[in-house]
Coordinates of C-alpha atoms in Angstrom, one line a residue:
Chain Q
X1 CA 144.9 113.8 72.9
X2 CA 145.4 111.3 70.2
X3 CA 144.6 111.5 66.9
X4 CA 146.7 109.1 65.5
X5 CA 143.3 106.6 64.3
X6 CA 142.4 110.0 62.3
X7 CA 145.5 110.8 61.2
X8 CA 145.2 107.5 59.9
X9 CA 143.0 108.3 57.4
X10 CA 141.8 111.7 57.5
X11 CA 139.6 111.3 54.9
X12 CA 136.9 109.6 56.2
X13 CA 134.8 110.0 59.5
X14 CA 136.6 108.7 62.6
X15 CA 135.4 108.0 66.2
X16 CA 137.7 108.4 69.5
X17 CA 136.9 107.8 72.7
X18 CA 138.1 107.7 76.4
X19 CA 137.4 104.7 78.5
X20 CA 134.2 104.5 80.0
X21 CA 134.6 105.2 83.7
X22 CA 133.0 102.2 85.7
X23 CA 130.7 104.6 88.1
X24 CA 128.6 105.2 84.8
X25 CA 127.6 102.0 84.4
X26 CA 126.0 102.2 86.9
X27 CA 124.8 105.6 88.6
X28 CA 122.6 107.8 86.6
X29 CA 124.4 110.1 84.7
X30 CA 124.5 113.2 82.2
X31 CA 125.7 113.6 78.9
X32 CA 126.4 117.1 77.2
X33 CA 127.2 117.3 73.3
X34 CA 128.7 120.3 71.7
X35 CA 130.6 120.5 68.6
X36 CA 133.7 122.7 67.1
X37 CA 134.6 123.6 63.4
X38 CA 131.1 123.9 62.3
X39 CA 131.7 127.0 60.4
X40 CA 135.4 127.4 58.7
X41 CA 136.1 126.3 55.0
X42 CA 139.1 124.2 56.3
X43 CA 139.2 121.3 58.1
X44 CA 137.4 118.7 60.0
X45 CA 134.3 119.2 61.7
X46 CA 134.1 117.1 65.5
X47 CA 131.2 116.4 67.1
X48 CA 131.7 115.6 71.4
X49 CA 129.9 114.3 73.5
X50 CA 130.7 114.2 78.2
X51 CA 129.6 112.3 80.3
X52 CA 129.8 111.8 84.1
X53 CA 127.4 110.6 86.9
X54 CA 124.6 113.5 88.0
X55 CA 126.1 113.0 91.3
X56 CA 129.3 114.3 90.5
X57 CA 128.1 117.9 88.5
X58 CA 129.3 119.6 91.2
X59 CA 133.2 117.8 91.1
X60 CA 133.1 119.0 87.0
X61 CA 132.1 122.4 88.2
X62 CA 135.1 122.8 90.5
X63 CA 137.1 122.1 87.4
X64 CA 136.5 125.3 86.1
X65 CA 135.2 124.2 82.5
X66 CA 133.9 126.9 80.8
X67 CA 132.8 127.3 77.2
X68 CA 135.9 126.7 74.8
X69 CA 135.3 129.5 73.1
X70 CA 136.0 131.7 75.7
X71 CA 139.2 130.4 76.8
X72 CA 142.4 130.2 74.9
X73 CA 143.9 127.2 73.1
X74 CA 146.8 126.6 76.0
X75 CA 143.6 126.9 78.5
X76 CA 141.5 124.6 76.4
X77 CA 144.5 122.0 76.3
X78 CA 145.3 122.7 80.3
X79 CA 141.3 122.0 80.9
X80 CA 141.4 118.5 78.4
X81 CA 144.0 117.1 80.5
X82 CA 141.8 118.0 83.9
X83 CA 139.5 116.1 82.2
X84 CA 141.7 113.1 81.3
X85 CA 142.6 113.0 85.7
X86 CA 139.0 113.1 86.7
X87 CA 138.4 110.1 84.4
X88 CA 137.4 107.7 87.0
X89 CA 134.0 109.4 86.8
X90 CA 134.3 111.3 83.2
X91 CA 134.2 109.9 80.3
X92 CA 134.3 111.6 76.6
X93 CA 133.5 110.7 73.0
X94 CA 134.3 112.2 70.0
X95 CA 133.0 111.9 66.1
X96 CA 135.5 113.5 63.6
X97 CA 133.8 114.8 60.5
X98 CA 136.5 115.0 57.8
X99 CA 136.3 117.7 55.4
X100 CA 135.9 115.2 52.5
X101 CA 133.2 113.8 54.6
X102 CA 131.5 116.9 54.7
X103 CA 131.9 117.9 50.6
X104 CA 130.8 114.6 49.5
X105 CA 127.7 114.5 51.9
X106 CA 126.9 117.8 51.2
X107 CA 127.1 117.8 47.8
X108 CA 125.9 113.8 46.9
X109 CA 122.9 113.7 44.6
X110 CA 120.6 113.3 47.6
X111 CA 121.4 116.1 49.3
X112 CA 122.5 115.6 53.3
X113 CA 122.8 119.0 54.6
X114 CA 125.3 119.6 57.6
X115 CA 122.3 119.7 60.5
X116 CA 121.4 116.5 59.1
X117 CA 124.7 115.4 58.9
X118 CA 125.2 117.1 62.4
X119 CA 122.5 115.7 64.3
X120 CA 123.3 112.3 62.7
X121 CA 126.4 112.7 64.8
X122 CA 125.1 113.7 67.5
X123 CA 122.7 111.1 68.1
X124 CA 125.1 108.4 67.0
X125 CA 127.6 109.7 70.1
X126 CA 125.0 109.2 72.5
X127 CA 123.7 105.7 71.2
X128 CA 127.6 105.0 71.2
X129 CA 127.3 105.5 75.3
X130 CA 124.2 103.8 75.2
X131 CA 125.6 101.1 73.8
X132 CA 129.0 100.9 76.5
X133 CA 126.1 101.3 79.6
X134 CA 126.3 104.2 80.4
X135 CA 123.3 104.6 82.9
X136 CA 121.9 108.4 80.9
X137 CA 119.0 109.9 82.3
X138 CA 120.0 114.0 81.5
X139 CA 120.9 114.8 78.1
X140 CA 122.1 118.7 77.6
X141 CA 122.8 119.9 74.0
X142 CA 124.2 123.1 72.3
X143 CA 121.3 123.9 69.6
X144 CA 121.7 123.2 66.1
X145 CA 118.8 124.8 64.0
X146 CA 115.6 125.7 65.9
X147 CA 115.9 124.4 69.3
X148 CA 112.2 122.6 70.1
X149 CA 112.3 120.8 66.9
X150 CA 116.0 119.3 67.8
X151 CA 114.8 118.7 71.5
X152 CA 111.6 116.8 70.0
X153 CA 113.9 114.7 67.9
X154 CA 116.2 113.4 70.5
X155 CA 113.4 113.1 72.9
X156 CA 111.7 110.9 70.3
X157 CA 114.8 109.0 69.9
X158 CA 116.3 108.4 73.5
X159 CA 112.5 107.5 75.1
X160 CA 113.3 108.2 79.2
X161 CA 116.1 110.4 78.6
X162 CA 115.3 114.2 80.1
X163 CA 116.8 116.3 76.7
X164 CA 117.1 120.0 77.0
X165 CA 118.1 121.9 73.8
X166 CA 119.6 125.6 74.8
X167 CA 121.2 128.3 72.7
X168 CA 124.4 129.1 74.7
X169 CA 124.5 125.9 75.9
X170 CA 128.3 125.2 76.3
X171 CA 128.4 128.1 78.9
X172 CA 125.2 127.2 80.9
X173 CA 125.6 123.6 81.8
X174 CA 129.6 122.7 82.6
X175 CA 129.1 119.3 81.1
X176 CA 128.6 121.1 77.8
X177 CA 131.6 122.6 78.2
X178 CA 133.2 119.4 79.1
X179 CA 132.0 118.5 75.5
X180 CA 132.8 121.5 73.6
X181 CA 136.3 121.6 75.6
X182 CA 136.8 117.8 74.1
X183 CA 135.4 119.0 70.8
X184 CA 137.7 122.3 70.4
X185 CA 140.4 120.9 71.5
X186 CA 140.7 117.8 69.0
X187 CA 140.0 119.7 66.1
X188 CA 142.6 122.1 67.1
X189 CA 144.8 119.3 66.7
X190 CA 143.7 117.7 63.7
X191 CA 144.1 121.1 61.9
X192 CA 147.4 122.2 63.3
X193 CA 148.7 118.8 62.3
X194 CA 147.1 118.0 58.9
X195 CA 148.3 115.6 57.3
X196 CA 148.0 116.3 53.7
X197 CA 147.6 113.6 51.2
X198 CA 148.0 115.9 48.4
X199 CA 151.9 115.8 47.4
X200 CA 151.8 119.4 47.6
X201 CA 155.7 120.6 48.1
X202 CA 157.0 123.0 50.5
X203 CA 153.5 123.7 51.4
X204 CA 153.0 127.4 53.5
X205 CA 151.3 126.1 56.3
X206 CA 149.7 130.1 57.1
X207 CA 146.0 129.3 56.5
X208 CA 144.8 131.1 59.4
X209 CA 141.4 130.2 61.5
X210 CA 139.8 128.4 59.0
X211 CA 136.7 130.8 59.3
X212 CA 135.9 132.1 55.5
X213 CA 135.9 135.8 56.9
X214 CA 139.6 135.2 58.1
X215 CA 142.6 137.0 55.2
X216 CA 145.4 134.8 56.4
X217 CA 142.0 131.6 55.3
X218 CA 141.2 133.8 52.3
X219 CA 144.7 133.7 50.7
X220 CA 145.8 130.7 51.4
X221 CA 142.5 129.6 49.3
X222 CA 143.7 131.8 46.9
X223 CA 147.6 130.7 46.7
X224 CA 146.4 127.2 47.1
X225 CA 143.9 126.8 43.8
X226 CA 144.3 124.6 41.4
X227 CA 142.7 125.2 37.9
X228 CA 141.5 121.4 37.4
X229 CA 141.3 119.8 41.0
X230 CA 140.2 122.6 42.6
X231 CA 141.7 122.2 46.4
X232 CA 143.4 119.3 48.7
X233 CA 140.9 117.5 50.6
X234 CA 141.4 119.9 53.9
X235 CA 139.4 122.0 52.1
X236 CA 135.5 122.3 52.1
X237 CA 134.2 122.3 48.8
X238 CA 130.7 122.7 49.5
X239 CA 131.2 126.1 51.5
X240 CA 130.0 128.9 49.6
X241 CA 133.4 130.1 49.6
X242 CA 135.2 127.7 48.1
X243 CA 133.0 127.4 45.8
X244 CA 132.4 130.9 44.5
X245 CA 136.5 130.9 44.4
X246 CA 136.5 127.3 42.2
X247 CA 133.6 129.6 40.1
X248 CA 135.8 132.7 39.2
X249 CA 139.0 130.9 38.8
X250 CA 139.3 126.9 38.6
X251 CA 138.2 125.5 34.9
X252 CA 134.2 124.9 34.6
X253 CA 133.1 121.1 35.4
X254 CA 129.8 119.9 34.5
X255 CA 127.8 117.1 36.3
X256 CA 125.3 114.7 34.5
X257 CA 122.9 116.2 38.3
X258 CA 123.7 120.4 37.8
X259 CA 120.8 121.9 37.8
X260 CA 121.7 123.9 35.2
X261 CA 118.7 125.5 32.5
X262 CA 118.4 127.6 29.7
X263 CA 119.7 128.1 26.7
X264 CA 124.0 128.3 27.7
X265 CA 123.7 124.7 29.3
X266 CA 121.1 123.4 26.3
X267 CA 123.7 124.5 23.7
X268 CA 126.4 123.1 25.7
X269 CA 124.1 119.8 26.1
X270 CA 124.1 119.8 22.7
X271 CA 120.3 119.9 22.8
X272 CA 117.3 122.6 21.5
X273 CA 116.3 125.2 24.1
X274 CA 112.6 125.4 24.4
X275 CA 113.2 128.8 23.3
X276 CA 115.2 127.9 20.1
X277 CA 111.5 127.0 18.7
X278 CA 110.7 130.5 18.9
X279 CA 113.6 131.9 16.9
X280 CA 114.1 131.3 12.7
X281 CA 117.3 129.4 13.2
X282 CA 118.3 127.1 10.9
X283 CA 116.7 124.0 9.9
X284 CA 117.5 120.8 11.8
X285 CA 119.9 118.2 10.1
X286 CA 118.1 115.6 8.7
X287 CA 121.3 113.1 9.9
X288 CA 120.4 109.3 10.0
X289 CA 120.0 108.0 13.9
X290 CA 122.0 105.8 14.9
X291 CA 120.6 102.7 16.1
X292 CA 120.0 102.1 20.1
X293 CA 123.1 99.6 20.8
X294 CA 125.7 102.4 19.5
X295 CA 123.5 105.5 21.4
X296 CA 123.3 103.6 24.7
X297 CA 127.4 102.5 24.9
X298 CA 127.7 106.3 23.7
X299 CA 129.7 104.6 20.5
X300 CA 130.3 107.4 17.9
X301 CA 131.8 107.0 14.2
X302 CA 134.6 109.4 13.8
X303 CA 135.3 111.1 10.7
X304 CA 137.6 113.8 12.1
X305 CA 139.6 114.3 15.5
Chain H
X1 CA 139.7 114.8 29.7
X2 CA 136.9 114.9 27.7
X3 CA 134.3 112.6 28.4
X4 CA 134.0 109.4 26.9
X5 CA 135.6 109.7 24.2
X6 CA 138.5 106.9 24.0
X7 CA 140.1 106.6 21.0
X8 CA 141.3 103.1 19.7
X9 CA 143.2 101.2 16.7
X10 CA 143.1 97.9 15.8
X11 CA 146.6 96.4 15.1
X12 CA 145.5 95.7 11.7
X13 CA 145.3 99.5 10.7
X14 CA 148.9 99.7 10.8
X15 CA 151.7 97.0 9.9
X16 CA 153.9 96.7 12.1
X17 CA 157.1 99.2 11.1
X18 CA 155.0 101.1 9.2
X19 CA 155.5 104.9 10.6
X20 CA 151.9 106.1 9.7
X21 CA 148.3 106.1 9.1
X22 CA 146.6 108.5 7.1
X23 CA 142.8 109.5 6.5
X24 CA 141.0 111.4 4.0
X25 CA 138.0 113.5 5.4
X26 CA 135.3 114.4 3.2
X27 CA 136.3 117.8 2.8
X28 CA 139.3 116.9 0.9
X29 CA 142.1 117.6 4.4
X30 CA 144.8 114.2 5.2
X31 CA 145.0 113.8 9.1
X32 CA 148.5 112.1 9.6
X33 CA 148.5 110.0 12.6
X34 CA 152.8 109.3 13.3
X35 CA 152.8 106.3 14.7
X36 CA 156.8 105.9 15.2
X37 CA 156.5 107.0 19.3
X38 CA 154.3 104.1 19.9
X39 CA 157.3 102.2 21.2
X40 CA 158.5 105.1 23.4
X41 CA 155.0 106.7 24.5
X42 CA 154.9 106.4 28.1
X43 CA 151.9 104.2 29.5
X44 CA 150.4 106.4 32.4
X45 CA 147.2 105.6 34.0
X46 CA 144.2 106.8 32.6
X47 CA 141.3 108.1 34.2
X48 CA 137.7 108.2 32.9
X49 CA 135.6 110.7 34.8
X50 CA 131.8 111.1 34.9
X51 CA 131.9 114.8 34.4
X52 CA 132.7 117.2 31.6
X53 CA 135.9 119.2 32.3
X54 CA 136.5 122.2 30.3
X55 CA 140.9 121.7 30.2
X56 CA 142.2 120.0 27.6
X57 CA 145.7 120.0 28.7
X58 CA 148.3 118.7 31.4
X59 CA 147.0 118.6 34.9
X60 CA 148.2 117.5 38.4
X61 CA 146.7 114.3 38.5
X62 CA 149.1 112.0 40.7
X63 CA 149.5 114.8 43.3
X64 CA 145.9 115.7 43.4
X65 CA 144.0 112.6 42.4
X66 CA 146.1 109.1 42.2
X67 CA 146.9 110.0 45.7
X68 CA 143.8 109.8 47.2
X69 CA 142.5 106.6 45.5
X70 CA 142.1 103.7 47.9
X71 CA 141.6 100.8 46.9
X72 CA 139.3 98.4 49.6
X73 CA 137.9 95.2 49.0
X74 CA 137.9 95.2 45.2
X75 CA 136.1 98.5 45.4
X76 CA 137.8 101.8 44.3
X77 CA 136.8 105.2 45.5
X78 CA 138.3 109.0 45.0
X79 CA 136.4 112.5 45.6
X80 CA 136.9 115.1 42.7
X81 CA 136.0 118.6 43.1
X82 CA 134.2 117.5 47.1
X83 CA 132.4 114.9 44.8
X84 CA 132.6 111.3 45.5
X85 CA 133.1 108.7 42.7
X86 CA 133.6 105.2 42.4
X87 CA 135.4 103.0 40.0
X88 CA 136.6 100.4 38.8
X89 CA 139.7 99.3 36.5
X90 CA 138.6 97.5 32.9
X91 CA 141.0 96.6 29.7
X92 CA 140.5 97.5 26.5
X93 CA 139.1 94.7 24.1
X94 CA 141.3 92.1 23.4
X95 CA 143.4 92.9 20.5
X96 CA 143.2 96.9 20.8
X97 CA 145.6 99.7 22.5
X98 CA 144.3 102.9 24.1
X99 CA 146.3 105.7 22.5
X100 CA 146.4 109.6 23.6
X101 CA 147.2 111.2 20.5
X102 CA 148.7 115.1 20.6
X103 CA 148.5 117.8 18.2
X104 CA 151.3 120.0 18.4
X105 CA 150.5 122.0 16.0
X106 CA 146.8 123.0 15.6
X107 CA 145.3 124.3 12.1
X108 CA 143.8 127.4 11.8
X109 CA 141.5 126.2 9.0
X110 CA 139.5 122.9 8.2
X111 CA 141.4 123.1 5.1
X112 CA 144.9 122.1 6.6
X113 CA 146.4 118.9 6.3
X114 CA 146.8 117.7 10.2
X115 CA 149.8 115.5 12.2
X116 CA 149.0 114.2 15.1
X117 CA 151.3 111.4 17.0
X118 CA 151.1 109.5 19.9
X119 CA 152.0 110.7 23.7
X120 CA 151.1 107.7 25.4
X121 CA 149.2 104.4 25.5
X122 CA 147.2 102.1 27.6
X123 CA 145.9 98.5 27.6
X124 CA 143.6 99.3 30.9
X125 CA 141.8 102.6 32.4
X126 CA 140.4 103.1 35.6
X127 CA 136.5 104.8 34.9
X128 CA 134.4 106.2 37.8
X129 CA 130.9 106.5 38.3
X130 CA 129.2 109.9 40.3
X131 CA 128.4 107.7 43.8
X132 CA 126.9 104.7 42.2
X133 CA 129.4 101.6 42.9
X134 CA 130.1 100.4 39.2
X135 CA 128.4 97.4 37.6
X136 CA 128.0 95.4 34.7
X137 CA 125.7 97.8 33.2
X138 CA 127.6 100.8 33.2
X139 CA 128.2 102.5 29.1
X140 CA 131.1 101.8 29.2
X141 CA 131.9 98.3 30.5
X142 CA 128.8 97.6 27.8
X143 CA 130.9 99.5 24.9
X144 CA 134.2 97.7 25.3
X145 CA 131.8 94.5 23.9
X146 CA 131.4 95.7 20.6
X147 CA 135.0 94.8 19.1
X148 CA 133.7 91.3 19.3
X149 CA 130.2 92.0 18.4
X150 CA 132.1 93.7 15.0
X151 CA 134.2 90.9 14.7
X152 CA 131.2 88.3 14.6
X153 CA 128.7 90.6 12.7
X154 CA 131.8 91.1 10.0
X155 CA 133.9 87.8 9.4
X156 CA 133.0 85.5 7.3
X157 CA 130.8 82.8 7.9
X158 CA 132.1 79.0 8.2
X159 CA 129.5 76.2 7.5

């Protein structure tokens, strides 16, 4: 598979694709979408989506696709390039979430949590095959969240398109598996081949799974803090992990949006706590304001460094 | 790092050759500003964040965060801590030099006599925004206009 338009750039969301195999232009055909790297603290996150004429289910069953998980990465790889032969009647898409994609959306002022940001990929792969003519009438998906509200969503959104939403999915329809083999085996790839950005020296390339519960993940993230940036952009910093490691040992940084109260951010703020009223602290300074123009351009006299 | 707060001279403050400027506070203390290393301080870039770090010290900023700046379309962007920012480049007012001025000794009381000199210095800085693409609006592209508000409000007036 290649990643090189990724690589490219891996800090921003990427698409790949295969060629779209004429025969789904124009018999009916189903699409499955599954995705890989939803859950570890390193990496990218990629969203898949298979597609191949309803005719031909029973050809991708005698592939032997399974779900990726179940199979081992030399499998998965041996399975992607089965894929690649039958491509005269499969085609594949893929939506690479990079993990700066993922931190910034997750953690922008407006918040965009990852099953928003999930199902946004999701849908965008399948207007993607829309869009080439592919001729879909059977859309099969892994479930993300509750499972009626997802299937209500894309219904809504693909009118004339049979969805079904399953739990399990990759293992009960083979052309989820197609997807989640697609999926797997790109980010796979991306991770094992990370380019990172960050000039980091002889870098000790050991970090494991990914998955938060993984030691070999756990002290890399340890090994690999730093007290002002935090972590390279391979890491997820909106992960509860990251961040509760960034909270015990990386220097404090306060956003103008924290939702921070009480007294320890008013003092810090500079500000009186509601609570301060109660107390018999000291009288306010009676300090001249300064006007508006110097307030708004945050202009201060200084009298002392 | 501390948020805005740059610190500026005007080139009147100090004469050219001279190797100092000095200050009285009110409490009586001279704060020595050495100003011999201008000429050898080394001009990095300087970054304005919209967040309050609690480091005042070195930190890996080319490996971690000049890196990752791209630069598309006259339109900067950067992620800090899995936040994204956005920024722009601006020059100080015309006539005045950015300076990063160290302490290497700090006092112990407000008593003390301080000497601080320069470590580096900068004509331009590069300030982001939390997600908002930068404008004429922002603080401070509208506090780099009052050197030449000053300068009007103060000179003398020509019929």
């Amino acid at each position: 598979m290649d990643l090189s338009e990724f690589e490219a750039d891996n800090t921003v969301s990427c698409r790949l694709s295969s060629a779209i195999p004429d025969v789904c232009r124009t018999e009916d055909c189903c699409l499955g979408i599954d995705e890989a790297g939803r859950g570890p603290v390193l990496g990218p996150m990629v969203y898949g989506i298979c597609f191949c004429p309803i005719s031909k289910k029973d050809d991708l069953k005698g592939l032997k696709v399974a779900d990726s998980k179940t199979l081992s990465e030399a499998e998965r790889e041996n399975l992607f390039h089965k894929l690649d032969e039958a491509k005269s009647f499969v085609g594949w898409a893929l939506q690479v979430l990079s993990p700066n994609t993922i931190s910034t959306s997750m953690l922008q002022r407006a918040k965009y949590n990852l099953n928003a940001l999930s199902h946004d990929a999701a849908i965008s792969l399948v207007q993607y095959a829309l869009d080439c003519g592919v001729q879909l009438k059977e859309l099969f998906v892994d479930t993300v969240g509750p499972a009626e509200k997802y299937q209500e969503k894309l219904s809504q959104r693909f009118p004339g398109v049979v969805v079904t939403v399953r739990p399990k999915a990759d293992s009960l329809f083979p052309i989820v598996s197609a997807a989640s083999i697609c999926a797997k085996v790109a980010r796979d790839h991306a991770v094992k081949s990370w380019k990172f950005l960050e000039d980091l020296g002889d870098m000790d390339a050991d970090y494991g799974s990914g998955y938060p519960n993984d030691p070999k993940t756990k002290s890399w993230l340890l090994k690999y803090l730093d007290p002002v940036f935090g972590y390279p952009q391979f890491v997820r910093f909106s992960w509860s992990t990251a961040q509760t490691l960034l909270d015990s040992k990386a220097v404090p940084v306060h956003w103008d949006d924290d939702e921070e109260d009480g007294e320890k951010a008013a003092a810090r703020k500079n500000c009186a706590s509601m609570l301060s009223y109660f107390g018999r602290g000291k009288s306010q300074s009676t300090a001249r304001e300064t006007h508006r123009f110097f307030s708004e351009r945050r202009l201060k006299t200084l009298d002392t460094l | 790092m501390k948020r805005q707060e740059v610190t500026y001279r005007t080139p009147e403050t100090a004469v050219e050759g001279e190797r100092s400027v000095q200050r009285m506070s009110s409490n009586g203390s001279v704060t020595t500003i050495q100003l011999g290393s201008v000429d050898q301080a080394d001009r990095p870039q300087v970054h304005l964040l919209p967040c309050e770090i609690e480091q005042d010290g070195p930190a890996e900023v080319s490996c971690y965060f000049t890196c990752a700046v791209k630069d598309r379309k006259h339109e900067m962007s950067v992620s800090f801590r899995g936040r994204g920012l956005k920024g722009q480049e601006v020059s100080c007012p015309h006539g005045y030099t950015g300076l990063v001025l160290k302490e290497d000794h700090k006092p112990t009381t407000d008593q003390e006599d301080r000497t601080v000199r320069v470590s580096s210095i900068f004509s331009r800085f590069t300030y982001w925004n939390l997600e908002t693409p930068p404008n004429s609006d922002d603080v401070v592209v509208m506090a780099m206009a009052w050197p030449e508000l000053a300068k009007a409000i103060h000179g003398s007036v020509d019929d």
